[in-house]
Tab-separated table of N, CA and C in Angstrom:
chain	number	residue	atom	x	y	z
A	1	VAL	N	-29.601	-87.848	-81.530
A	1	VAL	CA	-28.309	-88.486	-81.734
A	1	VAL	C	-27.228	-87.457	-81.412
A	2	GLY	N	-26.272	-87.841	-80.569
A	2	GLY	CA	-25.187	-86.939	-80.175
A	2	GLY	C	-24.103	-86.860	-81.237
A	3	THR	N	-23.233	-85.921	-81.074
A	3	THR	CA	-22.120	-85.775	-82.021
A	3	THR	C	-20.963	-86.669	-81.591
A	4	PHE	N	-20.278	-87.154	-82.572
A	4	PHE	CA	-19.125	-88.022	-82.320
A	4	PHE	C	-17.885	-87.308	-82.829
A	5	SER	N	-16.966	-87.012	-81.952
A	5	SER	CA	-15.730	-86.356	-82.391
A	5	SER	C	-14.534	-87.120	-81.831
A	6	ILE	N	-13.534	-87.223	-82.651
A	6	ILE	CA	-12.300	-87.896	-82.258
A	6	ILE	C	-11.211	-86.832	-82.161
A	7	PRO	N	-10.589	-86.706	-81.002
A	7	PRO	CA	-9.493	-85.744	-80.901
A	7	PRO	C	-8.301	-86.220	-81.734
A	8	PHE	N	-7.615	-85.298	-82.343
A	8	PHE	CA	-6.442	-85.659	-83.133
A	8	PHE	C	-5.306	-84.720	-82.772
A	9	ASN	N	-4.132	-85.116	-83.155
A	9	ASN	CA	-2.957	-84.318	-82.858
A	9	ASN	C	-2.002	-84.335	-84.046
A	10	LYS	N	-1.009	-83.490	-83.957
A	10	LYS	CA	-0.002	-83.413	-85.010
A	10	LYS	C	0.979	-84.575	-84.860
A	11	THR	N	1.602	-84.927	-85.974
A	11	THR	CA	2.639	-85.956	-85.958
A	11	THR	C	3.920	-85.364	-86.520
A	12	TRP	N	4.983	-85.539	-85.795
A	12	TRP	CA	6.294	-85.102	-86.240
A	12	TRP	C	7.023	-86.331	-86.757
A	13	GLY	N	7.554	-86.256	-87.965
A	13	GLY	CA	8.259	-87.389	-88.556
A	13	GLY	C	9.745	-87.112	-88.685
A	14	ILE	N	10.539	-88.065	-88.272
A	14	ILE	CA	11.992	-87.972	-88.397
A	14	ILE	C	12.461	-89.214	-89.140
A	15	SER	N	13.236	-89.009	-90.202
A	15	SER	CA	13.768	-90.121	-90.977
A	15	SER	C	15.294	-90.089	-90.889
A	16	ILE	N	15.875	-91.198	-90.435
A	16	ILE	CA	17.319	-91.276	-90.219
A	16	ILE	C	17.861	-92.452	-91.027
A	17	ASP	N	18.894	-92.197	-91.838
A	17	ASP	CA	19.505	-93.275	-92.621
A	17	ASP	C	20.340	-94.205	-91.742
A	18	LEU	N	21.181	-93.623	-90.874
A	18	LEU	CA	22.051	-94.425	-90.015
A	18	LEU	C	22.095	-93.807	-88.628
A	19	PHE	N	21.796	-94.609	-87.627
A	19	PHE	CA	21.930	-94.191	-86.230
A	19	PHE	C	22.994	-95.082	-85.616
A	20	LYS	N	24.082	-94.464	-85.164
A	20	LYS	CA	25.213	-95.229	-84.653
A	20	LYS	C	25.507	-94.803	-83.222
A	21	ALA	N	25.538	-95.768	-82.317
A	21	ALA	CA	25.870	-95.511	-80.916
A	21	ALA	C	27.070	-96.375	-80.560
A	22	VAL	N	28.193	-95.728	-80.248
A	22	VAL	CA	29.419	-96.438	-79.904
A	22	VAL	C	29.793	-96.062	-78.478
A	23	PHE	N	29.979	-97.078	-77.644
A	23	PHE	CA	30.301	-96.836	-76.245
A	23	PHE	C	31.677	-97.408	-75.930
A	24	PRO	N	32.478	-96.689	-75.148
A	24	PRO	CA	33.817	-97.172	-74.804
A	24	PRO	C	33.757	-98.352	-73.838
A	25	HIS	N	34.881	-98.999	-73.697
A	25	HIS	CA	34.992	-100.140	-72.783
A	25	HIS	C	34.678	-99.697	-71.353
A	26	GLU	N	33.909	-100.495	-70.637
A	26	GLU	CA	33.511	-100.266	-69.243
A	26	GLU	C	32.719	-98.970	-69.057
A	27	HIS	N	31.903	-98.621	-70.034
A	27	HIS	CA	31.038	-97.442	-69.918
A	27	HIS	C	29.967	-97.697	-68.861
A	28	ASN	N	29.686	-96.702	-68.021
A	28	ASN	CA	28.702	-96.843	-66.948
A	28	ASN	C	27.331	-96.417	-67.472
A	29	PHE	N	26.541	-97.389	-67.945
A	29	PHE	CA	25.234	-97.092	-68.527
A	29	PHE	C	24.257	-96.549	-67.489
A	30	ALA	N	24.290	-97.086	-66.286
A	30	ALA	CA	23.359	-96.641	-65.241
A	30	ALA	C	23.563	-95.163	-64.935
A	31	GLU	N	24.796	-94.736	-64.848
A	31	GLU	CA	25.095	-93.327	-64.579
A	31	GLU	C	24.581	-92.448	-65.714
A	32	ALA	N	24.820	-92.879	-66.935
A	32	ALA	CA	24.416	-92.077	-68.092
A	32	ALA	C	22.905	-91.940	-68.185
A	33	VAL	N	22.178	-93.025	-67.992
A	33	VAL	CA	20.720	-92.995	-68.159
A	33	VAL	C	20.036	-92.370	-66.957
A	34	GLN	N	20.367	-92.842	-65.761
A	34	GLN	CA	19.656	-92.398	-64.568
A	34	GLN	C	19.969	-90.954	-64.197
A	35	ASN	N	21.195	-90.537	-64.349
A	35	ASN	CA	21.552	-89.192	-63.903
A	35	ASN	C	21.591	-88.181	-65.044
A	36	GLN	N	22.412	-88.426	-66.045
A	36	GLN	CA	22.630	-87.427	-67.083
A	36	GLN	C	21.440	-87.295	-68.031
A	37	PHE	N	20.926	-88.406	-68.536
A	37	PHE	CA	19.840	-88.375	-69.519
A	37	PHE	C	18.564	-87.806	-68.908
A	38	VAL	N	18.218	-88.250	-67.713
A	38	VAL	CA	17.016	-87.762	-67.036
A	38	VAL	C	17.179	-86.287	-66.679
A	39	SER	N	18.372	-85.886	-66.279
A	39	SER	CA	18.617	-84.484	-65.933
A	39	SER	C	18.420	-83.564	-67.132
A	40	ILE	N	18.777	-84.030	-68.317
A	40	ILE	CA	18.594	-83.217	-69.526
A	40	ILE	C	17.116	-82.939	-69.753
A	41	PHE	N	16.258	-83.959	-69.601
A	41	PHE	CA	14.817	-83.758	-69.779
A	41	PHE	C	14.257	-82.802	-68.735
A	42	LYS	N	14.679	-82.950	-67.497
A	42	LYS	CA	14.211	-82.045	-66.440
A	42	LYS	C	14.649	-80.615	-66.730
A	43	TRP	N	15.885	-80.450	-67.185
A	43	TRP	CA	16.401	-79.124	-67.488
A	43	TRP	C	15.626	-78.491	-68.649
A	44	LEU	N	15.325	-79.278	-69.692
A	44	LEU	CA	14.560	-78.755	-70.826
A	44	LEU	C	13.169	-78.302	-70.397
A	45	LYS	N	12.531	-79.046	-69.505
A	45	LYS	CA	11.209	-78.650	-69.012
A	45	LYS	C	11.282	-77.342	-68.238
A	46	ILE	N	12.322	-77.178	-67.430
A	46	ILE	CA	12.472	-75.944	-66.655
A	46	ILE	C	12.765	-74.766	-67.576
A	47	VAL	N	13.675	-74.949	-68.518
A	47	VAL	CA	14.070	-73.859	-69.415
A	47	VAL	C	12.900	-73.388	-70.274
A	48	HIS	N	12.101	-74.320	-70.765
A	48	HIS	CA	11.006	-73.975	-71.667
A	48	HIS	C	9.658	-73.853	-70.959
A	49	ASN	N	9.659	-73.863	-69.643
A	49	ASN	CA	8.434	-73.735	-68.840
A	49	ASN	C	7.344	-74.685	-69.307
A	50	LEU	N	7.694	-75.946	-69.471
A	50	LEU	CA	6.723	-76.935	-69.931
A	50	LEU	C	5.904	-77.437	-68.745
A	51	LYS	N	4.643	-77.090	-68.735
A	51	LYS	CA	3.728	-77.557	-67.700
A	51	LYS	C	2.571	-78.250	-68.391
A	52	LYS	N	2.162	-79.384	-67.867
A	52	LYS	CA	1.082	-80.143	-68.493
A	52	LYS	C	-0.263	-79.514	-68.160
A	53	ASP	N	-1.046	-79.261	-69.209
A	53	ASP	CA	-2.405	-78.752	-69.055
A	53	ASP	C	-3.349	-79.918	-69.314
A	54	LYS	N	-3.980	-80.397	-68.254
A	54	LYS	CA	-4.812	-81.593	-68.386
A	54	LYS	C	-6.294	-81.258	-68.533
A	55	SER	N	-6.603	-80.053	-68.928
A	55	SER	CA	-8.010	-79.697	-69.100
A	55	SER	C	-8.559	-80.352	-70.365
A	56	GLN	N	-9.867	-80.451	-70.444
A	56	GLN	CA	-10.536	-81.137	-71.558
A	56	GLN	C	-10.262	-80.455	-72.894
A	57	GLY	N	-10.180	-79.136	-72.930
A	57	GLY	CA	-10.024	-78.418	-74.191
A	57	GLY	C	-8.588	-78.284	-74.662
A	58	SER	N	-7.626	-78.747	-73.895
A	58	SER	CA	-6.231	-78.578	-74.296
A	58	SER	C	-5.895	-79.531	-75.445
A	59	PRO	N	-5.029	-79.090	-76.368
A	59	PRO	CA	-4.682	-79.952	-77.506
A	59	PRO	C	-3.842	-81.147	-77.048
A	60	LEU	N	-3.947	-82.213	-77.811
A	60	LEU	CA	-3.152	-83.397	-77.515
A	60	LEU	C	-1.690	-83.138	-77.873
A	61	PRO	N	-0.765	-83.759	-77.162
A	61	PRO	CA	0.641	-83.583	-77.529
A	61	PRO	C	0.926	-84.244	-78.876
A	62	SER	N	1.926	-83.737	-79.554
A	62	SER	CA	2.284	-84.275	-80.875
A	62	SER	C	2.847	-85.682	-80.756
A	63	ASP	N	2.542	-86.505	-81.772
A	63	ASP	CA	3.151	-87.827	-81.865
A	63	ASP	C	4.512	-87.675	-82.522
A	64	LEU	N	5.407	-88.586	-82.231
A	64	LEU	CA	6.735	-88.568	-82.820
A	64	LEU	C	6.953	-89.893	-83.538
A	65	LEU	N	7.099	-89.834	-84.854
A	65	LEU	CA	7.326	-91.017	-85.677
A	65	LEU	C	8.786	-91.012	-86.115
A	66	ILE	N	9.537	-92.011	-85.664
A	66	ILE	CA	10.961	-92.098	-85.977
A	66	ILE	C	11.184	-93.305	-86.881
A	67	ASN	N	11.759	-93.053	-88.056
A	67	ASN	CA	12.049	-94.108	-89.026
A	67	ASN	C	13.564	-94.197	-89.188
A	68	ILE	N	14.155	-95.324	-88.756
A	68	ILE	CA	15.601	-95.523	-88.839
A	68	ILE	C	15.870	-96.691	-89.779
A	69	LYS	N	16.646	-96.429	-90.859
A	69	LYS	CA	16.943	-97.485	-91.828
A	69	LYS	C	17.980	-98.463	-91.289
A	70	GLU	N	19.030	-97.948	-90.659
A	70	GLU	CA	20.087	-98.815	-90.139
A	70	GLU	C	20.469	-98.346	-88.744
A	71	PHE	N	20.479	-99.283	-87.787
A	71	PHE	CA	20.795	-98.977	-86.395
A	71	PHE	C	22.006	-99.798	-85.988
A	72	LEU	N	23.068	-99.122	-85.543
A	72	LEU	CA	24.292	-99.798	-85.135
A	72	LEU	C	24.577	-99.455	-83.682
A	73	PHE	N	24.629	-100.477	-82.839
A	73	PHE	CA	24.919	-100.318	-81.414
A	73	PHE	C	26.204	-101.081	-81.139
A	74	GLU	N	27.264	-100.359	-80.774
A	74	GLU	CA	28.576	-100.980	-80.633
A	74	GLU	C	29.142	-100.739	-79.238
A	75	LEU	N	29.566	-101.821	-78.607
A	75	LEU	CA	30.257	-101.742	-77.321
A	75	LEU	C	31.720	-102.064	-77.576
A	76	SER	N	32.594	-101.124	-77.294
A	76	SER	CA	34.017	-101.341	-77.548
A	76	SER	C	34.582	-102.369	-76.577
A	77	ASP	N	35.542	-103.101	-77.067
A	77	ASP	CA	36.163	-104.154	-76.274
A	77	ASP	C	37.348	-103.586	-75.504
A	78	ASP	N	37.850	-104.382	-74.595
A	78	ASP	CA	39.041	-104.041	-73.835
A	78	ASP	C	40.199	-103.833	-74.817
A	79	PRO	N	41.051	-102.815	-74.622
A	79	PRO	CA	42.148	-102.564	-75.575
A	79	PRO	C	43.046	-103.782	-75.800
A	80	PHE	N	43.296	-104.561	-74.762
A	80	PHE	CA	44.107	-105.770	-74.917
A	80	PHE	C	43.420	-106.766	-75.845
A	81	GLU	N	42.111	-106.934	-75.680
A	81	GLU	CA	41.344	-107.843	-76.541
A	81	GLU	C	41.367	-107.365	-77.992
A	82	VAL	N	41.325	-106.062	-78.195
A	82	VAL	CA	41.369	-105.500	-79.551
A	82	VAL	C	42.700	-105.846	-80.212
A	83	LYS	N	43.797	-105.706	-79.464
A	83	LYS	CA	45.114	-106.045	-80.019
A	83	LYS	C	45.206	-107.534	-80.354
A	84	LEU	N	44.656	-108.376	-79.474
A	84	LEU	CA	44.653	-109.810	-79.758
A	84	LEU	C	43.880	-110.127	-81.034
A	85	ARG	N	42.730	-109.488	-81.205
A	85	ARG	CA	41.921	-109.727	-82.405
A	85	ARG	C	42.662	-109.253	-83.655
A	86	ASP	N	43.296	-108.070	-83.565
A	86	ASP	CA	44.053	-107.559	-84.711
A	86	ASP	C	45.187	-108.511	-85.086
A	87	ASN	N	45.894	-109.016	-84.078
A	87	ASN	CA	46.983	-109.965	-84.341
A	87	ASN	C	46.452	-111.245	-84.975
A	88	PHE	N	45.320	-111.730	-84.483
A	88	PHE	CA	44.725	-112.946	-85.047
A	88	PHE	C	44.323	-112.733	-86.503
A	89	GLU	N	43.719	-111.588	-86.794
A	89	GLU	CA	43.311	-111.302	-88.176
A	89	GLU	C	44.527	-111.205	-89.089
A	90	LEU	N	45.605	-110.612	-88.590
A	90	LEU	CA	46.830	-110.509	-89.377
A	90	LEU	C	47.413	-111.898	-89.656
A	91	LEU	N	47.461	-112.740	-88.625
A	91	LEU	CA	47.958	-114.107	-88.823
A	91	LEU	C	47.083	-114.883	-89.800
A	92	GLU	N	45.789	-114.695	-89.699
A	92	GLU	CA	44.863	-115.374	-90.605
A	92	GLU	C	45.074	-114.919	-92.049
A	93	ASP	N	45.255	-113.613	-92.248
A	93	ASP	CA	45.524	-113.088	-93.594
A	93	ASP	C	46.840	-113.633	-94.147
A	94	GLU	N	47.869	-113.660	-93.305
A	94	GLU	CA	49.163	-114.178	-93.753
A	94	GLU	C	49.061	-115.654	-94.126
A	95	TYR	N	48.307	-116.405	-93.358
A	95	TYR	CA	48.119	-117.828	-93.655
A	95	TYR	C	47.396	-118.002	-94.992
A	96	ASN	N	46.341	-117.240	-95.213
A	96	ASN	CA	45.590	-117.333	-96.477
A	96	ASN	C	46.456	-116.930	-97.664
A	97	GLU	N	47.303	-115.927	-97.482
A	97	GLU	CA	48.203	-115.507	-98.564
A	97	GLU	C	49.244	-116.587	-98.852
A	98	SER	N	49.724	-117.249	-97.795
A	98	SER	CA	50.721	-118.312	-98.016
A	98	SER	C	50.099	-119.506	-98.746
A	99	LEU	N	48.808	-119.762	-98.520
A	99	LEU	CA	48.133	-120.843	-99.244
A	99	LEU	C	47.989	-120.519	-100.727
A	100	LYS	N	47.846	-119.250	-101.051
A	100	LYS	CA	47.701	-118.845	-102.455
A	100	LYS	C	49.009	-119.027	-103.222
A	101	ARG	N	50.151	-118.945	-102.536
A	101	ARG	CA	51.457	-119.043	-103.214
A	101	ARG	C	51.828	-120.426	-103.496
């Protein structure tokens, strides 16, 4: 009977209470992801001399467990639209206050 072994690796755990991503009006997502974000990973690999060792005896890469309690993704509106919304909310508040009187 042969031996049965299961390779295992380390797990890194990150716990975040609030993750908030706010983007301005007309943000260019393609530019940010395709050019800047990918370039950061390439730069980190070059700086830290990260080369993949695919030999049988090499350790497995660490797992990353991310636990986020609250995730907020916000896309800002056009400044004109923001002013319109603020004016509408003000009118609505004034109307509700006048009903109370």
